[in-house]
Short mmCIF file of C-alpha atoms and ligand atoms in Angstrom, two decimals:
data_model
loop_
_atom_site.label_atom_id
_atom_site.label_comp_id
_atom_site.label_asym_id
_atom_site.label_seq_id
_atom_site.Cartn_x
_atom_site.Cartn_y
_atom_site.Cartn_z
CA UNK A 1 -6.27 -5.71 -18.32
CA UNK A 2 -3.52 -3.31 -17.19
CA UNK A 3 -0.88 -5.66 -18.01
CA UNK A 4 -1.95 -4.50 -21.76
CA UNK A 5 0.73 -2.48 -23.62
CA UNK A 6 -1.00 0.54 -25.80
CA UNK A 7 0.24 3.17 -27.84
CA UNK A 8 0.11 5.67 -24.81
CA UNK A 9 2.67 3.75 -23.12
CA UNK A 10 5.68 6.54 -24.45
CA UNK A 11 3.96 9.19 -22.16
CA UNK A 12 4.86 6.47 -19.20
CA UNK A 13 8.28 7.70 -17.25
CA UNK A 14 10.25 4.98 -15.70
CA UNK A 15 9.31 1.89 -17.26
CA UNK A 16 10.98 -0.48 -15.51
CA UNK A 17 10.63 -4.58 -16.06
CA UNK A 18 9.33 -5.69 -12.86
CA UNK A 19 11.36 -9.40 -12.44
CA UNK A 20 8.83 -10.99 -10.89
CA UNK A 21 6.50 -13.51 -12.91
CA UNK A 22 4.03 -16.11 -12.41
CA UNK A 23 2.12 -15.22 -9.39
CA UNK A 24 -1.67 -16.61 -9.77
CA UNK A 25 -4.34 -13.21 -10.05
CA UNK A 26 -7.19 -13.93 -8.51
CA UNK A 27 -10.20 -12.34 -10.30
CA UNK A 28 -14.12 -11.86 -9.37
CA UNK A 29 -14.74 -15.15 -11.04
CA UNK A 30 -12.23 -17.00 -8.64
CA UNK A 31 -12.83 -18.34 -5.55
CA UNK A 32 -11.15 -15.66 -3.65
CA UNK A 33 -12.33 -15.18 -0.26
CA UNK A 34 -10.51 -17.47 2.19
CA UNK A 35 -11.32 -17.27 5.97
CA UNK A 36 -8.15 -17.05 8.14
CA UNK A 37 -8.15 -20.17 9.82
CA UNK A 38 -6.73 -18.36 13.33
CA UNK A 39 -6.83 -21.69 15.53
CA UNK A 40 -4.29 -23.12 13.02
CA UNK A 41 -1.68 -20.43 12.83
CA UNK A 42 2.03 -22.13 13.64
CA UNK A 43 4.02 -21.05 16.33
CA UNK A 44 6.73 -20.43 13.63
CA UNK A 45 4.35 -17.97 12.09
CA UNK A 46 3.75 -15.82 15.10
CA UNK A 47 7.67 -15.99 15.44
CA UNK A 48 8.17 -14.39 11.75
CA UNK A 49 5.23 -11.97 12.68
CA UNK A 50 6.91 -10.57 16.09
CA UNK A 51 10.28 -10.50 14.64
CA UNK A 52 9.07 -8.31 11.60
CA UNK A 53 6.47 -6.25 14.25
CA UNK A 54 9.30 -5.74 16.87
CA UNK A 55 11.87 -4.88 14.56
CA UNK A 56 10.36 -2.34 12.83
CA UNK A 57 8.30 -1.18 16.07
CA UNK A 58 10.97 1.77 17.67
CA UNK A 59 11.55 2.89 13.60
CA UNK A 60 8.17 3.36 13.06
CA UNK A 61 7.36 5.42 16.11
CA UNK A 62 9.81 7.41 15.05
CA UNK A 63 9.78 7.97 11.48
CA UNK A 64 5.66 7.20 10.50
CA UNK A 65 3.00 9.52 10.16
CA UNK A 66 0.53 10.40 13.00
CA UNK A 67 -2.30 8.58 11.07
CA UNK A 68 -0.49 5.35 11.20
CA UNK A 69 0.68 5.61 14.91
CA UNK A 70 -2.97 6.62 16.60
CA UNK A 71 -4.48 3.98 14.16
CA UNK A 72 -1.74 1.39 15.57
CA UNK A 73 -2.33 2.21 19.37
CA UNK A 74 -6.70 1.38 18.91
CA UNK A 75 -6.49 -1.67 17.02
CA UNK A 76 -5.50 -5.05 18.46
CA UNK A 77 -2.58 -5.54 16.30
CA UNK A 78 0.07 -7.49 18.59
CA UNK A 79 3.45 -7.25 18.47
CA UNK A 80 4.12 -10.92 19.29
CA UNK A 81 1.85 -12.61 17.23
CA UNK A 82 -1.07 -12.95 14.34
CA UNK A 83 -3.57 -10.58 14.61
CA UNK A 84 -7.03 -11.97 14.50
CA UNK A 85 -9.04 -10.69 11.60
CA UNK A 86 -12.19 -10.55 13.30
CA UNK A 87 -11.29 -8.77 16.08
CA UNK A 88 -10.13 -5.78 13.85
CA UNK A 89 -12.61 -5.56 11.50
CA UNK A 90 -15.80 -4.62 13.13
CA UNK A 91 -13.20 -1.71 14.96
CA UNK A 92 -12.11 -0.02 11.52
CA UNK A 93 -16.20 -0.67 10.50
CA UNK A 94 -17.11 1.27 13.55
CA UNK A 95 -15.11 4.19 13.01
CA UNK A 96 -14.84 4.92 8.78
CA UNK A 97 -17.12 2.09 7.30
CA UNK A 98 -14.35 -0.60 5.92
CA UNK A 99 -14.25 -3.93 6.59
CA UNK A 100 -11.52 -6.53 6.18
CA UNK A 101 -11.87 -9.42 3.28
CA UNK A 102 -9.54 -12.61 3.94
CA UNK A 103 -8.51 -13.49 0.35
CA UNK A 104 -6.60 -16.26 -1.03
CA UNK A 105 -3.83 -13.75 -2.62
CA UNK A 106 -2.61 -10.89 -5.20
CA UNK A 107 -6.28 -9.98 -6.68
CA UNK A 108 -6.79 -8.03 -10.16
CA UNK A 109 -6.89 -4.51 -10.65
CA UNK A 110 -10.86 -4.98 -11.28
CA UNK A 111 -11.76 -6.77 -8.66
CA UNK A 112 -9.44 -4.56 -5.67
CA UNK A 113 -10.88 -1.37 -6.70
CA UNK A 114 -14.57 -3.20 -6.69
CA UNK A 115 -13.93 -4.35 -3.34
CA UNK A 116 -11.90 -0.90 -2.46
CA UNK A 117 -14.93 1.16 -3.25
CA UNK A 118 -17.79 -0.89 -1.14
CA UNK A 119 -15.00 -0.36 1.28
CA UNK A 120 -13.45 -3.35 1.95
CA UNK A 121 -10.38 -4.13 2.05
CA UNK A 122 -8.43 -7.59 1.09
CA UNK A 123 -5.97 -9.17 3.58
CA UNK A 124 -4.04 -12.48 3.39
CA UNK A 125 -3.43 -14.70 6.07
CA UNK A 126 -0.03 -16.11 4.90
CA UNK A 127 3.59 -14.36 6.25
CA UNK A 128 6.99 -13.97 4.34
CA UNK A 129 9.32 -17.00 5.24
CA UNK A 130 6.80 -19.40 6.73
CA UNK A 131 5.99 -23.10 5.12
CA UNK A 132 2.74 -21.63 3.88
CA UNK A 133 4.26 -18.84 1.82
CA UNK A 134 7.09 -21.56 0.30
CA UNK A 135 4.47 -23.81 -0.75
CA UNK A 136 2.18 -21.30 -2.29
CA UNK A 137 5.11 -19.92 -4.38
CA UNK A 138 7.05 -23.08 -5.24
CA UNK A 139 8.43 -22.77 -8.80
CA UNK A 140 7.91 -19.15 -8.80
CA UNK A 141 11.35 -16.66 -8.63
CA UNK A 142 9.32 -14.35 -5.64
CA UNK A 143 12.05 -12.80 -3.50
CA UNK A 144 11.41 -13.23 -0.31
CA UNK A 145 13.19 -11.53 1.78
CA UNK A 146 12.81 -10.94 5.82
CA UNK A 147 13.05 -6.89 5.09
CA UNK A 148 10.89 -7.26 2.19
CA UNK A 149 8.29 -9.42 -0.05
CA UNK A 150 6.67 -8.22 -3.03
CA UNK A 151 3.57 -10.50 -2.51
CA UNK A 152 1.05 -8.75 -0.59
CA UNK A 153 1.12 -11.11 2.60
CA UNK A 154 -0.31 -10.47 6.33
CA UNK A 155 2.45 -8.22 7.38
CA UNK A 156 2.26 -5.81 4.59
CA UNK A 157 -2.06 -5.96 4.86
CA UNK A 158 -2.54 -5.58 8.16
CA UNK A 159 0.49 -3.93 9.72
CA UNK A 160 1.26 -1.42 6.54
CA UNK A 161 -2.34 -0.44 5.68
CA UNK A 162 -4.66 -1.25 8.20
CA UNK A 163 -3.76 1.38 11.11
CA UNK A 164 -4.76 4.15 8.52
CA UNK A 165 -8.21 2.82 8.18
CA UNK A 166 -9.19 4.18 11.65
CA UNK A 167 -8.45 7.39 10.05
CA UNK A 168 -11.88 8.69 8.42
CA UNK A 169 -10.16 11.60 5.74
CA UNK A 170 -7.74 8.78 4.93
CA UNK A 171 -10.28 6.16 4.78
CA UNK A 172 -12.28 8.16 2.36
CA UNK A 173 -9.04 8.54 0.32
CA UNK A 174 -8.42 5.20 -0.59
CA UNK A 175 -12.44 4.67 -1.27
CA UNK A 176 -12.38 7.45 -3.75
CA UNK A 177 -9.76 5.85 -4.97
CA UNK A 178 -11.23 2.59 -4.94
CA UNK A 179 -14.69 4.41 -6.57
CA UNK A 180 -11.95 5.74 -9.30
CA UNK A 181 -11.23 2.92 -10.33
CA UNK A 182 -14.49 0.97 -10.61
CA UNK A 183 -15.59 3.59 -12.69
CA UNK A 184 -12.51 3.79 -15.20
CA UNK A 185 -13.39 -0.23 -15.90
CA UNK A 186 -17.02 0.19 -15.99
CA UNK A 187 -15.79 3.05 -18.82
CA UNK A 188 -19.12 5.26 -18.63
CA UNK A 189 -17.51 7.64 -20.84
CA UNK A 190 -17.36 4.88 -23.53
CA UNK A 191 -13.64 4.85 -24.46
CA UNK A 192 -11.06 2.03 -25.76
CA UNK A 193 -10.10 -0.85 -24.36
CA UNK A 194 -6.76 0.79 -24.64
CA UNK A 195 -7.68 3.93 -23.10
CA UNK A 196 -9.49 1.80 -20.46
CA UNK A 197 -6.10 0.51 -19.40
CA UNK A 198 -3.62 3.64 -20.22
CA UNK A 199 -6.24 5.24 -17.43
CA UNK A 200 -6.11 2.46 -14.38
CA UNK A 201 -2.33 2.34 -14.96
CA UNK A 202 -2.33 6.01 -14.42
CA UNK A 203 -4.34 5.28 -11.00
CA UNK A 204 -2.55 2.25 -10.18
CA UNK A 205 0.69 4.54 -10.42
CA UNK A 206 -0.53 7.39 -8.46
CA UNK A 207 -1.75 5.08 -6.09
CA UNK A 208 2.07 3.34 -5.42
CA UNK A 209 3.50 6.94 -4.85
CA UNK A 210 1.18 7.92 -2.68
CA UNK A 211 -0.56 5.24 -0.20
CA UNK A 212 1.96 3.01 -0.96
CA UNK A 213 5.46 4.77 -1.11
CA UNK A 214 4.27 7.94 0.00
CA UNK A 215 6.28 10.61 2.50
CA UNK A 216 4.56 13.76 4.11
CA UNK A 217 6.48 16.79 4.90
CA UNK A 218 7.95 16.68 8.60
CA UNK A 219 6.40 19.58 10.39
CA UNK A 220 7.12 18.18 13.92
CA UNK A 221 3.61 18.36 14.85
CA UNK A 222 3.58 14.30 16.04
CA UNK A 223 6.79 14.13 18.40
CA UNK A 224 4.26 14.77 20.70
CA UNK A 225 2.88 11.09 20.10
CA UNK A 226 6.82 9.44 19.53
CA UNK A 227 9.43 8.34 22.36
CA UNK A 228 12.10 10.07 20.31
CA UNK A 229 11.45 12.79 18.02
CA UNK A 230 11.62 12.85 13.97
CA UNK A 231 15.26 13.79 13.14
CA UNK A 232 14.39 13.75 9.43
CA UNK A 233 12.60 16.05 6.80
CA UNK A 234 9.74 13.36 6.48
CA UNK A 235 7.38 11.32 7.79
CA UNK A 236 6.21 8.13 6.72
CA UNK A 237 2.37 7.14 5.08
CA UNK A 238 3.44 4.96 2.72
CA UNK A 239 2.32 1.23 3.93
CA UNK A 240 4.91 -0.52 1.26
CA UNK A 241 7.42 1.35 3.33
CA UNK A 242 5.88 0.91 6.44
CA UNK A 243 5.62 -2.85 6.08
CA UNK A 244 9.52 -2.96 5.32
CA UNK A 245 12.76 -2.62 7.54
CA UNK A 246 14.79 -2.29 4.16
CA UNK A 247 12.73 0.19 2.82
CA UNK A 248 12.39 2.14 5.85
CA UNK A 249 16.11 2.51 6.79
CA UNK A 250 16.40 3.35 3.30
CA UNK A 251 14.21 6.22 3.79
CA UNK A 252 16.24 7.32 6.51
CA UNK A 253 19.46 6.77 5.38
CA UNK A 254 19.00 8.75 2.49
CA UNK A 255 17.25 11.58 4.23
CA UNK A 256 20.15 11.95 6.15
CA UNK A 257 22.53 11.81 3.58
CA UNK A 258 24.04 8.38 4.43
CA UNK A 259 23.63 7.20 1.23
CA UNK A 260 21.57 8.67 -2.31
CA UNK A 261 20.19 5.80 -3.57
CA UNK A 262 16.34 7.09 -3.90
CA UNK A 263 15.67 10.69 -4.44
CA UNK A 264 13.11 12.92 -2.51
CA UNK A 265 10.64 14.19 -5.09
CA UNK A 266 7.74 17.35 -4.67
CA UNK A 267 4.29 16.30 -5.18
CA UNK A 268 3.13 16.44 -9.07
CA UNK A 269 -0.24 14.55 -9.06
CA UNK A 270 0.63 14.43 -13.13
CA UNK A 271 4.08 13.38 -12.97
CA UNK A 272 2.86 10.86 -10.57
CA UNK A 273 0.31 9.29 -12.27
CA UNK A 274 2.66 9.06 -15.70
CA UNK A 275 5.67 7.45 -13.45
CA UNK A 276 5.52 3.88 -13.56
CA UNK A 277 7.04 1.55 -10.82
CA UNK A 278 9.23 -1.91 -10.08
CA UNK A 279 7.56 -3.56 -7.26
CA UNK A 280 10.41 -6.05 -7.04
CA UNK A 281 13.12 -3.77 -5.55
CA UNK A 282 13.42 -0.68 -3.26
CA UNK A 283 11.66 2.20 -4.64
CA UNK A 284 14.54 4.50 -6.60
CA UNK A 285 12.04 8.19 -5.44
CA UNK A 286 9.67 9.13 -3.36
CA UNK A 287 7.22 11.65 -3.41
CA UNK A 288 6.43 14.14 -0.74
CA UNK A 289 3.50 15.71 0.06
CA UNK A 290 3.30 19.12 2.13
CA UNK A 291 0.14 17.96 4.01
CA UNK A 292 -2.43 14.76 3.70
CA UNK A 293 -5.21 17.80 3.50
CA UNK A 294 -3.23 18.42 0.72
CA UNK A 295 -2.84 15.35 -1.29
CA UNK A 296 -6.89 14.82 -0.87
CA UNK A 297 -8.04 18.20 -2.46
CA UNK A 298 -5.18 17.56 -5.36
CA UNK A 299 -7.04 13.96 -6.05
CA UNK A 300 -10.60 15.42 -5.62
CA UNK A 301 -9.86 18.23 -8.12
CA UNK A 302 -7.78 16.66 -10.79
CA UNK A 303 -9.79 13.59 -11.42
CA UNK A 304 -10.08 14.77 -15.18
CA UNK A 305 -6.21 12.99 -15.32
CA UNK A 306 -7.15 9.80 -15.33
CA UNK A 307 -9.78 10.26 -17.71
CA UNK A 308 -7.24 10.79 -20.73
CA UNK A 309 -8.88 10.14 -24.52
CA UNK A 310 -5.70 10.45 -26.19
FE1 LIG B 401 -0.40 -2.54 -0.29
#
């Protein structure tokens, strides 16, 4: 398991306690596919869903990346309520070959990157702040927070990651990835345990700074596509950012100098994938890519990095 500490932990950067404990891991031997139940969805849960879709909504067009606003505008993802799983997933099948996977919650390293690289990809069906998301997490210290949850839950899924799946270079990003992944646990090259695990949390880090945290240069080539144009040196892939107002004005305000909490970083595929990450608390860097072309030719041709044998 990742979670493993090894004696290649000191060439980690940024080791940071994450201050979150005791969420349940669902692994291939749970039960963890769980069919959204869309005739049962609250009215108080469509309410937390448009007030987290319309209050990010005018940002976003603004500040994210082309991918994520042409996925956005061909997917029925509304801004007033809970998208139906199975309206989007035969659209995202149709045009890169994923599919979405209802799941019961936070899944294992092993079992995301299996279902990553048959292409699938694992939503939940709860939302931040509802009665469903309290009663899941009673007794555990989750923050949960209207501009931001570290539990993966249906905001973050569906209205963080999901646009880019329409995108087929991006879509074949994330199931190399995924592919990765699978192979570093089924360890063909026949390495330690330890070595086993040093590797996926090498992935699982390059992975946060880049799909998850991620900024691309600015090179105003999508104002076309906004109502106001990008006043800032970046725009946003990122779907942990994307899924989060805090996050996102924090992106913002420090591009524009307003405040320095998190620092804009160059792309370094090794620093990256050595730079470890808190998931409970906004992101203190951010790495920025001059082009997605770019970020897909560094992971095709530097996959020798996370095969490290010490
Ligand atoms: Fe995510």
């Amino acid at each position: 398991m990742v979670s493993q500490s090894t004696k290649y932990d000191h060439l980690f950067q940024n080791v940071i306690p994450n201050s979150i404990g005791g969420i349940h891991i669902f692994g291939k031997n749970d039960t963890y596919v769980k069919p959204q139940d869309y005739d049962h969805i609250l009215n108080l849960e469509n309410r937390i869903w448009a007030e987290l879709f319309q209050n990010l909504e005018f940002l976003l067009d603004q500040y994210a990346s082309r991918e994520y606003l042409l996925g956005l505008r061909t997917l029925p993802i509304p801004n007033n309520m809970f998208p139906e799983f199975e309206a989007i997933s035969p659209l995202i099948e149709n045009s890169t070959g994923w599919t979405l996977v209802p799941v019961a919650g936070f899944l294992d390293e092993e079992l995301f990157f299996d279902l990553n690289q048959k292409r699938q990809f694992p939503v939940t069906d709860i939302i931040r702040q509802s009665p469903r998301f309290e009663e899941k997490y009673a007794g555990v210290n989750i923050q949960n927070d209207e501009g931001y949850t570290p539990e993966p839950d249906i905001f973050h899924d569906i209205q963080g990651h999901i646009p880019f799946l329409m995108n087929k270079k991006y879509a074949d990003f994330m199931w190399e990835i995924g592919v990765l992944g699978d192979e570093i646990l089924k360890n063909e090259r026949g390495l330690s345990s330890k070595l086993v695990a040093h590797n996926l949390k090498r992935l699982q880090n390059y992975a946060w700074w880049t799909y998850e945290f991620g900024l691309v240069k600015n090179n105003k080539d999508s104002d076309s596509f906004r109502r106001v144009p990008n006043d800032i040196d970046y725009e946003i892939y990122g779907a942990g950012i994307i899924s989060s107002f805090d996050e996102v004005t924090n992106v913002v305000h420090c591009a524009k100098g307003l405040t320095q909490r998190s620092k804009f970083l160059s792309y370094d595929i090794e620093e990256m994938a050595l730079t470890c990450f808190d998931y409970s608390n906004i992101q203190d860097r951010y790495y920025v890519i001059e082009s997605m072309e770019s970020m897909y030719e560094s992971f095709r041709t530097n996959q020798e990095l996370f095969w490290f044998e010490g």
